[in-house]
mmCIF file of C-alpha atoms and ligand atoms in Angstrom:
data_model
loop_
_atom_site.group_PDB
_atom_site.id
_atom_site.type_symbol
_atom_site.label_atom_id
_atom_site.label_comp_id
_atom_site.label_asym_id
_atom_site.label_seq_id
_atom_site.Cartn_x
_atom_site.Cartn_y
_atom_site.Cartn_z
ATOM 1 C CA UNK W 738 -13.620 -37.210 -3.074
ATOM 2 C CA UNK W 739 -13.025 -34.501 -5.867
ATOM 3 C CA UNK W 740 -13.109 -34.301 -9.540
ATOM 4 C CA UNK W 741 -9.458 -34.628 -11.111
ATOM 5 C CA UNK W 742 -8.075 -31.359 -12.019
ATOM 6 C CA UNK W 743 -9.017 -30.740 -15.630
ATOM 7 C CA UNK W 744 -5.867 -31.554 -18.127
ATOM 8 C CA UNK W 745 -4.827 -28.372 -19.490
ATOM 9 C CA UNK W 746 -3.221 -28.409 -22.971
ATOM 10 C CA UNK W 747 0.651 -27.882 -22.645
ATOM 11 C CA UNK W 748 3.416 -25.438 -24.575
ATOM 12 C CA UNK W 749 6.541 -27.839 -24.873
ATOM 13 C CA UNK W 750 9.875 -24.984 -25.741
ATOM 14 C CA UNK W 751 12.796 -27.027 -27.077
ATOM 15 C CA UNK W 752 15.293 -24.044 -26.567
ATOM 16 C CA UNK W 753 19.273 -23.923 -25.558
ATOM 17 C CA UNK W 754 20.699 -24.774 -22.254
ATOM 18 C CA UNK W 755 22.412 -21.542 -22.372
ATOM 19 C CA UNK W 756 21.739 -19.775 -18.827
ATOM 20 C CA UNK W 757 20.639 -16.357 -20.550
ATOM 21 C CA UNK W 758 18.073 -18.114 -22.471
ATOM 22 C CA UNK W 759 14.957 -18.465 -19.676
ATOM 23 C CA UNK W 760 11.833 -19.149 -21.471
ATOM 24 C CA UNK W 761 9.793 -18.179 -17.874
ATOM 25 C CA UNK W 762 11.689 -14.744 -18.478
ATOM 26 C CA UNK W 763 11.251 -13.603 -22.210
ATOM 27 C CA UNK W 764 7.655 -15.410 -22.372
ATOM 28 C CA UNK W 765 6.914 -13.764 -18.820
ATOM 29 C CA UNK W 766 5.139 -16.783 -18.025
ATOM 30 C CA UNK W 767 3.304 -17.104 -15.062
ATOM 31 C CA UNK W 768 4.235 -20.536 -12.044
ATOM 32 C CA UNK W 769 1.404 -22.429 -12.866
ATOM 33 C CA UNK W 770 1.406 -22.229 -17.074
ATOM 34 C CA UNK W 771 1.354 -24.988 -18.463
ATOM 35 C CA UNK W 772 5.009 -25.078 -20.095
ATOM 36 C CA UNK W 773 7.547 -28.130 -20.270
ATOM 37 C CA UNK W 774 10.858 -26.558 -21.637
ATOM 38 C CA UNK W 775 12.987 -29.369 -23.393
ATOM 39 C CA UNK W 776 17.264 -27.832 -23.306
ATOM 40 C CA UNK W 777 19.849 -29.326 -25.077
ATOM 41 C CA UNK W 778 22.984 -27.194 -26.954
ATOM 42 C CA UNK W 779 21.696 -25.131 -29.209
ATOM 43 C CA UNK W 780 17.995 -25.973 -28.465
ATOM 44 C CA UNK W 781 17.863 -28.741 -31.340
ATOM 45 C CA UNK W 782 14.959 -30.858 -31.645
ATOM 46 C CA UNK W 783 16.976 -34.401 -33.078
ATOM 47 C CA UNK W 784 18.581 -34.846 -29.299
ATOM 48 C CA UNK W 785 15.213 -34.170 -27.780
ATOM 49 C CA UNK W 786 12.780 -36.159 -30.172
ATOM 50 C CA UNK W 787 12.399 -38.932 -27.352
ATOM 51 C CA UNK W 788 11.400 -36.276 -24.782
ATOM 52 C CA UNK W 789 9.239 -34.825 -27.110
ATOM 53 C CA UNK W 790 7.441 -38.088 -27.773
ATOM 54 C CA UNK W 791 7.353 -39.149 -23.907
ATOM 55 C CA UNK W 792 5.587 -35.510 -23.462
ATOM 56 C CA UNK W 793 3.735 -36.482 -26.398
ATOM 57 C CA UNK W 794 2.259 -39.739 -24.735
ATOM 58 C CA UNK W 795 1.324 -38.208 -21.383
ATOM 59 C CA UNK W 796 0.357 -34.514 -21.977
ATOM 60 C CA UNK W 797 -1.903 -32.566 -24.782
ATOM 61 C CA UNK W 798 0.277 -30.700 -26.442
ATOM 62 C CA UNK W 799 -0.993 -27.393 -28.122
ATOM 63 C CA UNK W 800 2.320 -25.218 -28.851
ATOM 64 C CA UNK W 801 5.720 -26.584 -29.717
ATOM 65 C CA UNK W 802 8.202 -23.503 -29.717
ATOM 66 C CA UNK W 803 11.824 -24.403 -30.803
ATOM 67 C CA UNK W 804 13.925 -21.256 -29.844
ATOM 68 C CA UNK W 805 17.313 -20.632 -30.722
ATOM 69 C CA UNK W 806 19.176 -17.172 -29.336
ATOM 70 C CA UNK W 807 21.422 -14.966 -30.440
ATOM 71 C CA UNK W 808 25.326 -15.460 -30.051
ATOM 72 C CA UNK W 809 24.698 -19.253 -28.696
ATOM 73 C CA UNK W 810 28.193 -21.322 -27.894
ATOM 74 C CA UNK W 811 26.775 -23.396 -30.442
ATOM 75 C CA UNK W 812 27.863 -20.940 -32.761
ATOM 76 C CA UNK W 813 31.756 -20.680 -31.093
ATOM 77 C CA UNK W 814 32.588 -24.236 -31.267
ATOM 78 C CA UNK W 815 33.458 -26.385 -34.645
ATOM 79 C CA UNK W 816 32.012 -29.887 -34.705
ATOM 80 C CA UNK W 817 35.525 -31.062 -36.567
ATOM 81 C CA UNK W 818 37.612 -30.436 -33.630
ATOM 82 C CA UNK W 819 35.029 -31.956 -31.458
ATOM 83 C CA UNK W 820 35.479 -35.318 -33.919
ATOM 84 C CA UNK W 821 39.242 -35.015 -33.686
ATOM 85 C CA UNK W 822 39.185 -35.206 -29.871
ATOM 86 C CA UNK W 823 37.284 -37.827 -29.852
ATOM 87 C CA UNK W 824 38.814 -40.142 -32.349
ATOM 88 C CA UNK W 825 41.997 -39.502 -30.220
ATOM 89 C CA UNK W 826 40.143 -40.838 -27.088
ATOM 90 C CA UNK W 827 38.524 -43.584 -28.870
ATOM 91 C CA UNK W 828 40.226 -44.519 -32.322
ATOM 92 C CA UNK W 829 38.347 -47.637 -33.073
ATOM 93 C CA UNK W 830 34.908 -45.694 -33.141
ATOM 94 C CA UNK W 831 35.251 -43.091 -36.129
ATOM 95 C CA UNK W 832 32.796 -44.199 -38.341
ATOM 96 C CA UNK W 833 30.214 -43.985 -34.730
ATOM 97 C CA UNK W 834 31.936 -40.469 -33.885
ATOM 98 C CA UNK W 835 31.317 -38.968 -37.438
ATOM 99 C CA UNK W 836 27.463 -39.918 -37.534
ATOM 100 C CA UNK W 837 27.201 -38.108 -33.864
ATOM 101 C CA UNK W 838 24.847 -35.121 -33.965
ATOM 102 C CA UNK W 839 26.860 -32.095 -32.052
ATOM 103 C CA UNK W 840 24.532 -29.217 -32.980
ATOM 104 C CA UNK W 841 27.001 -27.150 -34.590
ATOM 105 C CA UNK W 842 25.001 -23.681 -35.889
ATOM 106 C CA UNK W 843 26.487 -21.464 -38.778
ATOM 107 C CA UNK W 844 23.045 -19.412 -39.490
ATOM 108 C CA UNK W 845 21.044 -18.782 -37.089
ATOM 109 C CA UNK W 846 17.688 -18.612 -38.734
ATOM 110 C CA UNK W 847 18.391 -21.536 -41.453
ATOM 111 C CA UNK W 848 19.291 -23.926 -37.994
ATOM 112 C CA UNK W 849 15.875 -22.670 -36.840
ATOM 113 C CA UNK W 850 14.280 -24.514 -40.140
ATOM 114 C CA UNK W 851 16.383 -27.127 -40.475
ATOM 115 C CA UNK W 852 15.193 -27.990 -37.022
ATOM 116 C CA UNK W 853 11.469 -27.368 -38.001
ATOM 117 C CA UNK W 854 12.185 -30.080 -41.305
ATOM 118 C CA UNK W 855 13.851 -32.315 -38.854
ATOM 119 C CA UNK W 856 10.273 -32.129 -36.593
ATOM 120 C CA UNK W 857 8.195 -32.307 -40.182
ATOM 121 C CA UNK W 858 10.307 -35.211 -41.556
ATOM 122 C CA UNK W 859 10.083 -37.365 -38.655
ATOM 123 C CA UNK W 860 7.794 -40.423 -39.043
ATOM 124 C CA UNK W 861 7.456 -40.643 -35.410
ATOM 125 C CA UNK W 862 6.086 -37.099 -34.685
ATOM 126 C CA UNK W 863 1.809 -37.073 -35.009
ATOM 127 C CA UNK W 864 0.912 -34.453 -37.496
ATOM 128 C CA UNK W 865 -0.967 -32.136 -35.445
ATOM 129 C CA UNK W 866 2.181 -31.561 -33.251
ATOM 130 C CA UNK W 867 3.721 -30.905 -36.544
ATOM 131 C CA UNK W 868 1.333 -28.286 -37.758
ATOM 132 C CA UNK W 869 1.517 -26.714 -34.278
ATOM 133 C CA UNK W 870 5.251 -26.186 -34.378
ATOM 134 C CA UNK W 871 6.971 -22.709 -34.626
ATOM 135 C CA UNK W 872 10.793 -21.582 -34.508
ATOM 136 C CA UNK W 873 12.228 -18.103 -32.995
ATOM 137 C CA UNK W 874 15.088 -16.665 -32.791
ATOM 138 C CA UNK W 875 15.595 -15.197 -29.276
ATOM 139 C CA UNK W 876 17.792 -12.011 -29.306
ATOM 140 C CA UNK W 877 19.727 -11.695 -26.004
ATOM 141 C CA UNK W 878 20.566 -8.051 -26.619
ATOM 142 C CA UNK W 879 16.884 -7.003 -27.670
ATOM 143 C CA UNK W 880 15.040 -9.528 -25.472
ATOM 144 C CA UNK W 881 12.889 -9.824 -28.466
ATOM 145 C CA UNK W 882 11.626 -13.117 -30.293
ATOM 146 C CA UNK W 883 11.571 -13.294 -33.864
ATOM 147 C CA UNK W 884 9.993 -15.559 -35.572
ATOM 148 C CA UNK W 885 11.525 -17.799 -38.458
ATOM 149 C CA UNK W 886 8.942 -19.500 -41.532
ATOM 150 C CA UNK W 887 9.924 -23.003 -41.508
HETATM 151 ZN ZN1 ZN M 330 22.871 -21.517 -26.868
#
């Protein structure tokens, strides 16, 4: 019988599903770092707070990265028109369809700390995790991560 494998502390990256944004790539990690990468549209963390706490409950987590990129579809689509389609499909729901959160971004590096307050104003999120939290902005052209001061 061995000894279990000693629990490493984890980086969780809540970044965009966007296939030019690879976290293994512009982090160059390695197969066997310890990295959970959380996507979603944009890379918000309000659609991924769940997964965030489930990682939260069975991992130690040391780094939180939220990472937004450069020219993300995010930034190409308008959350009104989005609305408008759906209270066409499903009239009776408006009030539902306008508190939906579609992840619309205008500035880049102000959705980067909005996210970050989101993460710091939840009452679910242990402080440490908080403190350990830090946004970028990935630049697809550049490669290059830049960080943003929440
Ligand atoms: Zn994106």
């Amino acid at each position: 019988m061995s000894l279990p494998a000693p629990r490493k502390d984890r980086t969780v990256i809540i970044t965009c599903s966007d296939h030019r944004t690879v976290p293994e790539k512009f982090l160059k990690l390695e197969q066997d770092d310890a990295v959970l990468i959380s996507r979603n549209p944009g890379g918000h963390v309000a659609p991924n707070i769940t997964g965030l706490l489930a990682f939260d409950s069975f991992v130690t987590i040391a780094n939180l990265l939220i990472v937004h990129h450069t020219d993300c579809g995010t930034t190409h689509f308008s959350e009104d028109v989005i609305r408008a389609e759906l209270k066409k499909r499903v009239p009776d729901r408006a009030a539902e369809i306008d508190a939906m959160y579609l992840g619309q971004i205008r500035d880049m590096e102000q959705s980067v700390r909005d996210d970050l307050a989101y993460l710091h104003a939840s009452p679910f999120v242990r402080q440490e995790l908080k403190d350990c939290a830090r946004g970028f902005v990935y630049d697809l052209k550049t490669g290059l991560l830049t960080a943003v001061e929440g």
